[in-house]
mmCIF file of C-alpha atoms (C1' of nucleotides) in Angstrom:
data_model
loop_
_atom_site.group_PDB
_atom_site.id
_atom_site.type_symbol
_atom_site.label_atom_id
_atom_site.label_comp_id
_atom_site.label_asym_id
_atom_site.label_seq_id
_atom_site.Cartn_x
_atom_site.Cartn_y
_atom_site.Cartn_z
ATOM 1 C CA MET B 29 95.427 86.668 106.942
ATOM 2 C CA VAL B 30 98.686 87.750 105.408
ATOM 3 C CA GLN B 31 100.334 88.578 108.673
ATOM 4 C CA ASN B 32 103.427 90.637 108.936
ATOM 5 C CA THR B 33 106.100 87.956 108.980
ATOM 6 C CA GLY B 34 108.445 89.640 106.574
ATOM 7 C CA ARG B 35 107.427 87.248 103.861
ATOM 8 C CA PRO B 36 105.680 89.257 101.164
ATOM 9 C CA GLY B 37 101.930 88.948 100.996
ATOM 10 C CA TYR B 38 101.748 87.665 97.452
ATOM 11 C CA LEU B 39 104.011 84.777 98.441
ATOM 12 C CA GLN B 40 101.987 84.021 101.552
ATOM 13 C CA ILE B 41 98.815 83.808 99.521
ATOM 14 C CA ALA B 42 100.509 81.723 96.848
ATOM 15 C CA ASP B 43 101.836 79.400 99.541
ATOM 16 C CA ASP B 44 98.438 79.033 101.112
ATOM 17 C CA LEU B 45 96.667 78.287 97.868
ATOM 18 C CA ARG B 46 99.415 75.900 96.836
ATOM 19 C CA THR B 47 99.074 74.051 100.103
ATOM 20 C CA GLN B 48 95.338 73.761 99.669
ATOM 21 C CA ILE B 49 95.797 72.430 96.163
ATOM 22 C CA ARG B 50 98.472 69.918 97.065
ATOM 23 C CA GLY B 51 96.525 68.881 100.109
ATOM 24 C CA GLY B 52 93.392 68.250 98.156
ATOM 25 C CA SER B 53 91.431 70.911 99.923
ATOM 26 C CA LEU B 54 91.113 72.492 96.526
ATOM 27 C CA ALA B 55 90.326 69.579 94.261
ATOM 28 C CA PRO B 56 91.270 69.486 90.583
ATOM 29 C CA GLY B 57 88.699 71.176 88.425
ATOM 30 C CA THR B 58 87.623 73.380 91.273
ATOM 31 C CA LEU B 59 86.921 76.965 90.432
ATOM 32 C CA LEU B 60 88.900 79.237 92.696
ATOM 33 C CA PRO B 61 87.191 82.210 94.287
ATOM 34 C CA SER B 62 87.374 85.249 92.088
ATOM 35 C CA THR B 63 90.192 87.718 92.465
ATOM 36 C CA ALA B 64 87.940 90.108 94.323
ATOM 37 C CA GLN B 65 86.736 87.380 96.683
ATOM 38 C CA LEU B 66 90.258 86.223 97.422
ATOM 39 C CA ALA B 67 91.290 89.800 98.081
ATOM 40 C CA GLU B 68 88.562 90.141 100.645
ATOM 41 C CA GLN B 69 89.214 86.714 102.109
ATOM 42 C CA TYR B 70 92.911 87.367 102.665
ATOM 43 C CA ASP B 71 92.354 91.014 103.457
ATOM 44 C CA ALA B 72 94.733 91.954 100.700
ATOM 45 C CA SER B 73 94.603 94.215 97.700
ATOM 46 C CA LEU B 74 93.576 93.005 94.279
ATOM 47 C CA SER B 75 97.126 93.440 93.060
ATOM 48 C CA VAL B 76 98.767 91.049 95.473
ATOM 49 C CA VAL B 77 96.091 88.443 94.784
ATOM 50 C CA LYS B 78 96.703 88.782 91.074
ATOM 51 C CA MET B 79 100.410 88.343 91.678
ATOM 52 C CA ALA B 80 99.804 85.252 93.792
ATOM 53 C CA VAL B 81 97.551 83.690 91.196
ATOM 54 C CA GLY B 82 100.091 84.597 88.547
ATOM 55 C CA ILE B 83 102.695 82.566 90.385
ATOM 56 C CA LEU B 84 100.485 79.497 90.613
ATOM 57 C CA ARG B 85 99.592 79.946 86.981
ATOM 58 C CA ASN B 86 103.275 80.042 86.130
ATOM 59 C CA GLU B 87 103.814 76.889 88.133
ATOM 60 C CA GLY B 88 101.094 75.137 86.199
ATOM 61 C CA LEU B 89 99.005 74.424 89.269
ATOM 62 C CA VAL B 90 96.064 76.431 88.024
ATOM 63 C CA ILE B 91 94.733 77.593 84.714
ATOM 64 C CA GLY B 92 93.091 80.935 84.263
ATOM 65 C CA GLN B 93 90.339 81.332 81.746
ATOM 66 C CA GLN B 94 89.360 84.803 80.765
ATOM 67 C CA GLY B 95 85.795 85.533 81.557
ATOM 68 C CA LYS B 96 85.292 82.367 83.573
ATOM 69 C CA GLY B 97 87.744 82.066 86.383
ATOM 70 C CA VAL B 98 90.794 80.225 87.641
ATOM 71 C CA PHE B 99 90.597 76.456 87.824
ATOM 72 C CA VAL B 100 92.710 73.950 89.676
ATOM 73 C CA ARG B 101 94.459 71.806 87.169
ATOM 74 C CA ASP B 102 93.971 68.076 87.011
ATOM 75 C CA ALA B 103 96.756 66.126 88.643
ATOM 76 C CA GLU B 104 97.395 64.249 85.410
ATOM 77 C CA GLU B 105 97.906 67.339 83.345
ATOM 78 C CA ARG B 106 100.228 68.876 85.827
ATOM 79 C CA PRO B 107 103.754 67.697 86.513
ATOM 80 C CA ALA B 108 103.430 64.473 88.420
ATOM 81 C CA GLY B 109 106.218 62.016 89.054
ATOM 82 C CA ASP B 110 106.459 61.123 85.435
ATOM 83 C CA GLU B 111 108.680 63.898 84.277
ATOM 84 C CA GLN B 112 110.415 61.791 81.689
ATOM 85 C CA ALA B 113 107.245 61.039 79.824
ATOM 86 C CA ASP B 114 106.166 64.594 80.266
ATOM 87 C CA LEU B 115 109.358 65.830 78.752
ATOM 88 C CA ALA B 116 109.017 63.460 75.846
ATOM 89 C CA GLU B 117 105.501 64.603 75.213
ATOM 90 C CA LEU B 118 106.532 68.224 75.419
ATOM 91 C CA ARG B 119 109.323 67.621 72.985
ATOM 92 C CA ALA B 120 106.921 66.024 70.548
ATOM 93 C CA THR B 121 104.570 68.955 70.884
ATOM 94 C CA VAL B 122 107.368 71.397 70.242
ATOM 95 C CA ARG B 123 108.343 69.485 67.120
ATOM 96 C CA ASP B 124 104.771 69.624 65.918
ATOM 97 C CA LEU B 125 104.569 73.306 66.606
ATOM 98 C CA SER B 126 107.777 73.912 64.727
ATOM 99 C CA VAL B 127 106.492 72.143 61.648
ATOM 100 C CA ARG B 128 103.192 73.964 61.735
ATOM 101 C CA LEU B 129 104.905 77.274 62.270
ATOM 102 C CA ALA B 130 107.243 76.698 59.367
ATOM 103 C CA LYS B 131 104.286 76.037 57.097
ATOM 104 C CA VAL B 132 102.498 79.136 58.213
ATOM 105 C CA GLU B 133 105.600 81.244 57.831
ATOM 106 C CA GLU B 134 106.116 80.007 54.311
ATOM 107 C CA GLN B 135 102.525 80.668 53.352
ATOM 108 C CA LEU B 136 102.691 84.069 54.910
ATOM 109 C CA ALA B 137 105.883 84.965 53.062
ATOM 110 C CA THR B 138 104.536 84.021 49.655
ATOM 111 C CA SER B 139 101.131 85.551 50.188
ATOM 112 C CA THR B 140 102.531 88.856 51.331
ATOM 113 C CA SER B 141 105.072 89.106 48.568
ATOM 114 C CA ARG B 142 102.553 88.133 45.937
ATOM 115 C CA ARG B 143 99.502 89.787 47.265
ATOM 116 C CA PRO B 144 99.697 92.967 49.273
ATOM 117 C CA GLY B 145 97.189 92.742 51.968
ATOM 118 C CA ARG B 146 97.011 92.480 55.679
ATOM 119 C CA SER B 147 100.248 93.714 57.016
ATOM 120 C CA SER B 148 99.608 95.589 60.183
ATOM 121 C CA ARG B 149 98.713 94.025 63.467
ATOM 122 C CA MET V 51 111.741 95.723 71.561
ATOM 123 C CA VAL V 52 108.710 94.075 73.022
ATOM 124 C CA GLN V 53 106.821 93.965 69.788
ATOM 125 C CA ASN V 54 103.161 93.338 69.583
ATOM 126 C CA THR V 55 103.043 89.591 69.072
ATOM 127 C CA GLY V 56 100.268 88.939 71.498
ATOM 128 C CA ARG V 57 102.757 87.585 73.970
ATOM 129 C CA PRO V 58 102.786 89.849 77.001
ATOM 130 C CA GLY V 59 105.726 92.163 77.329
ATOM 131 C CA TYR V 60 106.874 90.924 80.703
ATOM 132 C CA LEU V 61 107.171 87.425 79.267
ATOM 133 C CA GLN V 62 109.003 88.661 76.204
ATOM 134 C CA ILE V 63 111.570 90.407 78.366
ATOM 135 C CA ALA V 64 111.859 87.407 80.677
ATOM 136 C CA ASP V 65 112.335 85.157 77.656
ATOM 137 C CA ASP V 66 114.998 87.391 76.227
ATOM 138 C CA LEU V 67 116.955 87.641 79.433
ATOM 139 C CA ARG V 68 116.590 83.920 80.040
ATOM 140 C CA THR V 69 117.913 83.188 76.586
ATOM 141 C CA GLN V 70 120.891 85.441 77.174
ATOM 142 C CA ILE V 71 121.598 83.732 80.463
ATOM 143 C CA ARG V 72 121.222 80.198 79.130
ATOM 144 C CA GLY V 73 123.242 81.118 76.084
ATOM 145 C CA GLY V 74 126.070 82.508 78.110
ATOM 146 C CA SER V 75 125.681 86.002 76.767
ATOM 147 C CA LEU V 76 125.012 86.957 80.361
ATOM 148 C CA ALA V 77 127.609 85.052 82.304
ATOM 149 C CA PRO V 78 127.134 83.930 85.899
ATOM 150 C CA GLY V 79 128.020 86.680 88.328
ATOM 151 C CA THR V 80 127.230 89.346 85.796
ATOM 152 C CA LEU V 81 125.366 92.351 87.053
ATOM 153 C CA LEU V 82 122.262 92.933 85.003
ATOM 154 C CA PRO V 83 121.405 96.456 83.911
ATOM 155 C CA SER V 84 119.313 98.250 86.438
ATOM 156 C CA THR V 85 115.547 98.163 86.250
ATOM 157 C CA ALA V 86 115.497 101.659 84.826
ATOM 158 C CA GLN V 87 118.079 100.822 82.199
ATOM 159 C CA LEU V 88 116.248 97.669 81.163
ATOM 160 C CA ALA V 89 113.036 99.635 80.922
ATOM 161 C CA GLU V 90 114.665 102.077 78.550
ATOM 162 C CA GLN V 91 116.461 99.354 76.647
ATOM 163 C CA TYR V 92 113.295 97.372 75.991
ATOM 164 C CA ASP V 93 111.172 100.487 75.684
ATOM 165 C CA ALA V 94 108.900 99.200 78.403
ATOM 166 C CA SER V 95 107.600 100.522 81.660
ATOM 167 C CA LEU V 96 109.323 99.922 84.939
ATOM 168 C CA SER V 97 106.489 97.700 86.018
ATOM 169 C CA VAL V 98 106.841 95.145 83.255
ATOM 170 C CA VAL V 99 110.587 95.011 83.746
ATOM 171 C CA LYS V 100 110.095 94.391 87.427
ATOM 172 C CA MET V 101 107.651 91.619 86.604
ATOM 173 C CA ALA V 102 110.094 90.071 84.164
ATOM 174 C CA VAL V 103 112.943 90.164 86.667
ATOM 175 C CA GLY V 104 110.589 88.759 89.270
ATOM 176 C CA ILE V 105 109.965 85.748 87.066
ATOM 177 C CA LEU V 106 113.648 85.056 86.593
ATOM 178 C CA ARG V 107 114.154 85.526 90.297
ATOM 179 C CA ASN V 108 111.405 83.038 90.951
ATOM 180 C CA GLU V 109 113.060 80.611 88.561
ATOM 181 C CA GLY V 110 116.320 80.968 90.421
ATOM 182 C CA LEU V 111 118.203 82.250 87.399
ATOM 183 C CA VAL V 112 119.105 85.536 89.032
ATOM 184 C CA ILE V 113 119.469 86.899 92.514
ATOM 185 C CA GLY V 114 118.476 90.411 93.412
ATOM 186 C CA GLN V 115 120.343 92.276 96.080
ATOM 187 C CA GLN V 116 118.742 95.365 97.428
ATOM 188 C CA GLY V 117 120.885 98.389 96.896
ATOM 189 C CA LYS V 118 123.279 96.652 94.537
ATOM 190 C CA GLY V 119 121.529 95.070 91.636
ATOM 191 C CA VAL V 120 120.454 91.812 90.067
ATOM 192 C CA PHE V 121 123.133 89.213 89.444
ATOM 193 C CA VAL V 122 123.151 86.156 87.221
ATOM 194 C CA ARG V 123 123.340 83.124 89.385
ATOM 195 C CA ASP V 124 125.987 80.454 89.056
ATOM 196 C CA ALA V 125 124.708 77.336 87.376
ATOM 197 C CA GLU V 126 125.783 75.201 90.313
ATOM 198 C CA GLU V 127 124.038 77.203 92.947
ATOM 199 C CA ARG V 128 120.895 77.316 90.917
ATOM 200 C CA PRO V 129 118.167 74.962 92.100
ATOM 201 C CA ALA V 130 119.473 71.896 90.380
ATOM 202 C CA GLY V 131 116.696 69.419 90.976
ATOM 203 C CA ASP V 132 114.058 71.946 90.144
ATOM 204 C CA GLU V 133 112.834 70.274 87.032
ATOM 205 C CA GLN V 134 109.422 71.184 88.224
ATOM 206 C CA ALA V 135 110.034 74.837 87.454
ATOM 207 C CA ASP V 136 111.703 73.920 84.191
ATOM 208 C CA LEU V 137 108.726 71.851 83.180
ATOM 209 C CA ALA V 138 106.328 74.592 84.160
ATOM 210 C CA GLU V 139 108.299 77.030 82.130
ATOM 211 C CA LEU V 140 108.391 74.774 79.112
ATOM 212 C CA ARG V 141 104.721 74.027 79.467
ATOM 213 C CA ALA V 142 103.905 77.718 79.596
ATOM 214 C CA THR V 143 105.940 78.398 76.497
ATOM 215 C CA VAL V 144 104.338 75.561 74.593
ATOM 216 C CA ARG V 145 100.887 76.644 75.631
ATOM 217 C CA ASP V 146 101.604 80.163 74.471
ATOM 218 C CA LEU V 147 103.038 78.979 71.180
ATOM 219 C CA SER V 148 99.986 76.818 70.545
ATOM 220 C CA VAL V 149 97.607 79.677 71.085
ATOM 221 C CA ARG V 150 99.586 82.050 68.933
ATOM 222 C CA LEU V 151 100.024 79.551 66.182
ATOM 223 C CA ALA V 152 96.348 78.654 66.176
ATOM 224 C CA LYS V 153 95.459 82.298 65.785
ATOM 225 C CA VAL V 154 97.843 82.789 62.912
ATOM 226 C CA GLU V 155 96.672 79.623 61.209
ATOM 227 C CA GLU V 156 93.090 80.698 61.464
ATOM 228 C CA GLN V 157 93.844 84.135 60.133
ATOM 229 C CA LEU V 158 95.754 82.651 57.276
ATOM 230 C CA ALA V 159 92.993 80.215 56.452
ATOM 231 C CA THR V 160 90.304 82.858 56.303
ATOM 232 C CA SER V 161 92.432 85.362 54.438
ATOM 233 C CA THR V 162 93.313 82.892 51.731
ATOM 234 C CA SER V 163 89.850 81.465 51.312
ATOM 235 C CA ARG V 164 87.916 84.675 51.418
ATOM 236 C CA ARG V 165 88.297 88.381 51.845
ATOM 237 C CA PRO V 166 90.384 89.287 54.833
ATOM 238 C CA GLY V 167 87.697 90.527 57.110
ATOM 239 C CA ARG V 168 87.332 90.689 60.790
ATOM 240 C CA SER V 169 83.787 89.769 61.414
ATOM 241 C CA SER V 170 83.841 88.099 64.756
ATOM 242 C CA ARG V 171 82.221 89.599 67.836
ATOM 243 C "C1'" DT S 259 59.936 81.513 70.960
ATOM 244 C "C1'" DT S 260 64.095 83.178 69.183
ATOM 245 C "C1'" DC S 261 67.436 86.373 68.159
ATOM 246 C "C1'" DA S 262 70.225 90.471 69.176
ATOM 247 C "C1'" DC S 263 71.960 93.406 72.261
ATOM 248 C "C1'" DC S 264 73.694 94.821 76.664
ATOM 249 C "C1'" DA S 265 75.146 95.010 81.462
ATOM 250 C "C1'" DA S 266 77.768 92.655 84.919
ATOM 251 C "C1'" DC S 267 81.465 90.033 86.035
ATOM 252 C "C1'" DA S 268 85.652 87.411 85.120
ATOM 253 C "C1'" DT S 269 90.929 87.087 84.014
ATOM 254 C "C1'" DA S 270 94.831 89.370 82.027
ATOM 255 C "C1'" DG S 271 98.102 93.062 80.992
ATOM 256 C "C1'" DT S 272 99.993 97.665 81.554
ATOM 257 C "C1'" DT S 273 101.230 101.803 83.810
ATOM 258 C "C1'" DA S 274 102.180 104.991 87.468
ATOM 259 C "C1'" DA S 275 102.835 106.208 92.055
ATOM 260 C "C1'" DC S 276 104.375 105.580 96.598
ATOM 261 C "C1'" DC S 277 106.964 103.325 100.247
ATOM 262 C "C1'" DT S 278 110.827 100.530 102.427
ATOM 263 C "C1'" DA S 279 115.485 99.317 102.682
ATOM 264 C "C1'" DG S 280 120.315 98.524 101.321
ATOM 265 C "C1'" DT S 281 124.557 100.489 98.978
ATOM 266 C "C1'" DT S 282 127.803 103.895 97.509
ATOM 267 C "C1'" DG S 283 130.282 107.945 96.954
ATOM 268 C "C1'" DG S 284 130.947 112.653 97.850
ATOM 269 C "C1'" DC S 285 130.821 116.517 100.827
ATOM 270 C "C1'" DT S 286 130.813 118.857 105.141
ATOM 271 C "C1'" DT S 287 132.260 119.384 109.631
ATOM 272 C "C1'" DG S 288 135.014 118.563 113.687
ATOM 273 C "C1'" DC W 186 142.750 113.854 107.755
ATOM 274 C "C1'" DA W 187 138.754 111.274 109.559
ATOM 275 C "C1'" DA W 188 133.902 110.644 110.897
ATOM 276 C "C1'" DG W 189 129.558 111.135 109.853
ATOM 277 C "C1'" DC W 190 125.903 112.749 107.209
ATOM 278 C "C1'" DC W 191 123.404 112.896 103.033
ATOM 279 C "C1'" DA W 192 121.995 112.559 98.254
ATOM 280 C "C1'" DA W 193 121.549 109.397 94.602
ATOM 281 C "C1'" DC W 194 121.350 105.213 93.220
ATOM 282 C "C1'" DT W 195 119.648 100.160 93.698
ATOM 283 C "C1'" DA W 196 115.859 96.223 94.391
ATOM 284 C "C1'" DG W 197 111.554 95.004 96.279
ATOM 285 C "C1'" DG W 198 106.654 95.405 97.817
ATOM 286 C "C1'" DT W 199 102.080 97.434 97.612
ATOM 287 C "C1'" DT W 200 98.229 99.823 95.765
ATOM 288 C "C1'" DA W 201 95.167 101.831 92.446
ATOM 289 C "C1'" DA W 202 93.541 102.804 88.001
ATOM 290 C "C1'" DC W 203 92.932 101.812 83.402
ATOM 291 C "C1'" DT W 204 92.451 98.864 79.187
ATOM 292 C "C1'" DA W 205 91.450 94.611 76.678
ATOM 293 C "C1'" DT W 206 88.970 90.541 76.184
ATOM 294 C "C1'" DG W 207 86.029 86.659 77.195
ATOM 295 C "C1'" DT W 208 81.706 84.669 79.521
ATOM 296 C "C1'" DT W 209 77.100 84.770 81.083
ATOM 297 C "C1'" DG W 210 72.537 85.968 82.000
ATOM 298 C "C1'" DG W 211 68.745 89.006 81.347
ATOM 299 C "C1'" DT W 212 65.926 92.019 78.638
ATOM 300 C "C1'" DG W 213 63.510 93.557 74.880
ATOM 301 C "C1'" DA W 214 62.211 93.344 70.084
ATOM 302 C "C1'" DA W 215 60.878 90.758 65.984
#
DNA sequence: TTCACCAACATAGTTAACCTAGTTGGCTTG
DNA sequence: CAAGCCAACTAGGTTAACTATGTTGGTGAA
């Protein structure tokens, strides 16, 4: 695997995994092989596998969970044809986050000015 | 730069550059500072800068030319219909914000109710 | 049995080193 | 002067090592 076509290895692996996901060969919810297993399977180094998985993660096709593994995302939770609704939902979420963040920031400001405490991080 | 917010450095740098590009602070056609300069500017390692630039390159915001540098892409020649990438990007940001906010909220809750202590683990 | 600890394995992030390849500008040589 | 070489830059790809953190299963003690 990962032949010398000029296309970088991490893109070849990402392409292959993406194809398998889109094609259903890797069903939603499926746990991908571990980084080490993929490295052996594609005869690549751990680094390029990590880069490939990072790309898919960035694309929202998979979700990595520390300590468990990398899972194929459900088709519903990943960008389907309904981008309008998705956008609307995202917007709503962002609004919610903004409100929550504002509250926290306010609390934090008053508590730190009033009461010296946890400051470092 | 690249403060310790829990958000990985390569994403912080990518966010910052993306903001500058979207905001017009880095106009289309502009030559970005070299990898080494960015590394110094953000006080980060070369590796994280390369990862950050790689993300923007993957998003189509910039184009790297070997031997010359990395240029900001014109808005028109950018992948126009690539709402997929936009959505993925937004989704990633929202996910990150949720996690960070949840952590802060929890910290705040415990620190206000009882002694600020880290007892987990 | 149940609880606590620990080793093994997982993703994730960071850093450093090395290599390839393209560009540019200056310097040397004919 | 002109041609060509070369050193110094650039981006890009690959690899390895290390750290942090989360999960899981087994082991041993109470």
